[in-house]
Amino acid sequence: MRAWFTGAFERCLELCAAARPRDAESKMHLALVTARAMLRLERPDDALSVLRDAAAIPCKTDEALTVRMLTGAAYVRRGDFERGLEVLAAAQGD
């Protein structure tokens, strides 16, 4: 997490790629950090791919909501504003 907090997002992605999560919860948290780092590096398509995979992981409500919010943010950063705002508005409504 040090790489994330210091803004070393490329290093954060390297560490995430090397990690081997032991359970579904760890896998979800790793996916969320990975997607966030990708968004910081202006890689919304890669973030969307990670988030699609993460959506299939059994998780708590907070993590599921975070996946949706990051998905909306990724669409917005990709330039697909309408779709992104739809996802964000639906997440807010829930």
mmCIF file of C-alpha atoms in Angstrom:
data_model
loop_
_atom_site.group_PDB
_atom_site.id
_atom_site.type_symbol
_atom_site.label_atom_id
_atom_site.label_comp_id
_atom_site.label_asym_id
_atom_site.label_seq_id
_atom_site.Cartn_x
_atom_site.Cartn_y
_atom_site.Cartn_z
ATOM 1 C CA MET A 1 0.000 0.000 0.000
ATOM 2 C CA ARG A 2 2.979 2.292 0.410
ATOM 3 C CA ALA A 3 3.277 2.577 -3.383
ATOM 4 C CA TRP A 4 -0.363 3.664 -3.593
ATOM 5 C CA PHE A 5 -0.103 6.252 -0.843
ATOM 6 C CA THR A 6 3.097 7.762 -2.254
ATOM 7 C CA GLY A 7 1.602 8.075 -5.733
ATOM 8 C CA ALA A 8 3.856 5.424 -7.291
ATOM 9 C CA PHE A 9 0.989 3.986 -9.298
ATOM 10 C CA GLU A 10 3.114 2.033 -11.801
ATOM 11 C CA ARG A 11 4.889 0.361 -8.874
ATOM 12 C CA CYS A 12 1.521 -0.265 -7.257
ATOM 13 C CA LEU A 13 0.397 -2.108 -10.399
ATOM 14 C CA GLU A 14 3.590 -4.171 -10.411
ATOM 15 C CA LEU A 15 3.014 -5.205 -6.825
ATOM 16 C CA CYS A 16 -0.648 -5.977 -7.503
ATOM 17 C CA ALA A 17 0.306 -8.168 -10.461
ATOM 18 C CA ALA A 18 2.760 -10.093 -8.293
ATOM 19 C CA ALA A 19 0.293 -10.608 -5.421
ATOM 20 C CA ARG A 20 -1.435 -13.935 -4.971
ATOM 21 C CA PRO A 21 -4.666 -13.342 -3.044
ATOM 22 C CA ARG A 22 -5.593 -16.128 -0.635
ATOM 23 C CA ASP A 23 -9.375 -15.710 -0.661
ATOM 24 C CA ALA A 24 -12.250 -13.913 -2.384
ATOM 25 C CA GLU A 25 -12.068 -10.915 -0.058
ATOM 26 C CA SER A 26 -8.355 -10.412 -0.742
ATOM 27 C CA LYS A 27 -8.957 -10.875 -4.467
ATOM 28 C CA MET A 28 -11.633 -8.173 -4.380
ATOM 29 C CA HIS A 29 -9.470 -5.706 -2.470
ATOM 30 C CA LEU A 30 -6.582 -6.332 -4.855
ATOM 31 C CA ALA A 31 -8.867 -5.706 -7.837
ATOM 32 C CA LEU A 32 -10.110 -2.429 -6.334
ATOM 33 C CA VAL A 33 -6.580 -1.135 -5.718
ATOM 34 C CA THR A 34 -5.544 -2.217 -9.221
ATOM 35 C CA ALA A 35 -8.503 -0.448 -10.833
ATOM 36 C CA ARG A 36 -7.872 2.710 -8.826
ATOM 37 C CA ALA A 37 -4.216 2.774 -9.872
ATOM 38 C CA MET A 38 -5.184 2.253 -13.507
ATOM 39 C CA LEU A 39 -7.596 5.164 -13.316
ATOM 40 C CA ARG A 40 -4.867 7.384 -11.855
ATOM 41 C CA LEU A 41 -2.653 6.395 -14.792
ATOM 42 C CA GLU A 42 -5.418 7.267 -17.288
ATOM 43 C CA ARG A 43 -6.006 3.623 -18.249
ATOM 44 C CA PRO A 44 -9.802 3.434 -18.000
ATOM 45 C CA ASP A 45 -10.195 0.519 -20.423
ATOM 46 C CA ASP A 46 -7.814 -1.592 -18.356
ATOM 47 C CA ALA A 47 -9.633 -0.548 -15.189
ATOM 48 C CA LEU A 48 -12.960 -1.582 -16.732
ATOM 49 C CA SER A 49 -11.549 -5.001 -17.541
ATOM 50 C CA VAL A 50 -10.390 -5.493 -13.950
ATOM 51 C CA LEU A 51 -13.729 -4.249 -12.636
ATOM 52 C CA ARG A 52 -15.699 -6.621 -14.892
ATOM 53 C CA ASP A 53 -13.759 -9.520 -13.413
ATOM 54 C CA ALA A 54 -14.194 -8.124 -9.892
ATOM 55 C CA ALA A 55 -17.964 -7.907 -10.332
ATOM 56 C CA ALA A 56 -18.062 -11.720 -10.426
ATOM 57 C CA ILE A 57 -16.311 -12.073 -7.059
ATOM 58 C CA PRO A 58 -18.641 -12.708 -4.123
ATOM 59 C CA CYS A 59 -18.306 -9.697 -1.842
ATOM 60 C CA LYS A 60 -19.897 -7.438 0.714
ATOM 61 C CA THR A 61 -22.225 -4.599 -0.187
ATOM 62 C CA ASP A 62 -19.533 -1.941 0.295
ATOM 63 C CA GLU A 63 -17.168 -3.606 -2.149
ATOM 64 C CA ALA A 64 -19.936 -4.185 -4.696
ATOM 65 C CA LEU A 65 -20.873 -0.509 -4.496
ATOM 66 C CA THR A 66 -17.228 0.496 -4.877
ATOM 67 C CA VAL A 67 -16.962 -1.637 -8.027
ATOM 68 C CA ARG A 68 -19.964 0.189 -9.471
ATOM 69 C CA MET A 69 -18.621 3.623 -8.541
ATOM 70 C CA LEU A 70 -15.205 2.896 -10.035
ATOM 71 C CA THR A 71 -16.897 1.516 -13.142
ATOM 72 C CA GLY A 72 -18.828 4.761 -13.565
ATOM 73 C CA ALA A 73 -15.654 6.783 -13.034
ATOM 74 C CA ALA A 74 -13.822 4.669 -15.623
ATOM 75 C CA TYR A 75 -16.516 5.322 -18.227
ATOM 76 C CA VAL A 76 -16.338 9.046 -17.516
ATOM 77 C CA ARG A 77 -12.531 9.052 -17.814
ATOM 78 C CA ARG A 78 -12.852 7.133 -21.077
ATOM 79 C CA GLY A 79 -15.095 9.889 -22.411
ATOM 80 C CA ASP A 80 -18.322 7.892 -22.254
ATOM 81 C CA PHE A 81 -19.946 10.493 -20.024
ATOM 82 C CA GLU A 82 -23.570 9.434 -20.372
ATOM 83 C CA ARG A 83 -22.900 5.817 -19.540
ATOM 84 C CA GLY A 84 -20.603 6.754 -16.667
ATOM 85 C CA LEU A 85 -23.131 9.139 -15.162
ATOM 86 C CA GLU A 86 -25.864 6.496 -15.493
ATOM 87 C CA VAL A 87 -23.745 3.989 -13.559
ATOM 88 C CA LEU A 88 -22.876 6.576 -10.912
ATOM 89 C CA ALA A 89 -26.480 7.733 -10.530
ATOM 90 C CA ALA A 90 -27.684 4.139 -10.139
ATOM 91 C CA ALA A 91 -24.996 3.492 -7.533
ATOM 92 C CA GLN A 92 -25.991 6.634 -5.664
ATOM 93 C CA GLY A 93 -29.618 5.559 -5.736
ATOM 94 C CA ASP A 94 -28.760 2.248 -4.138
#
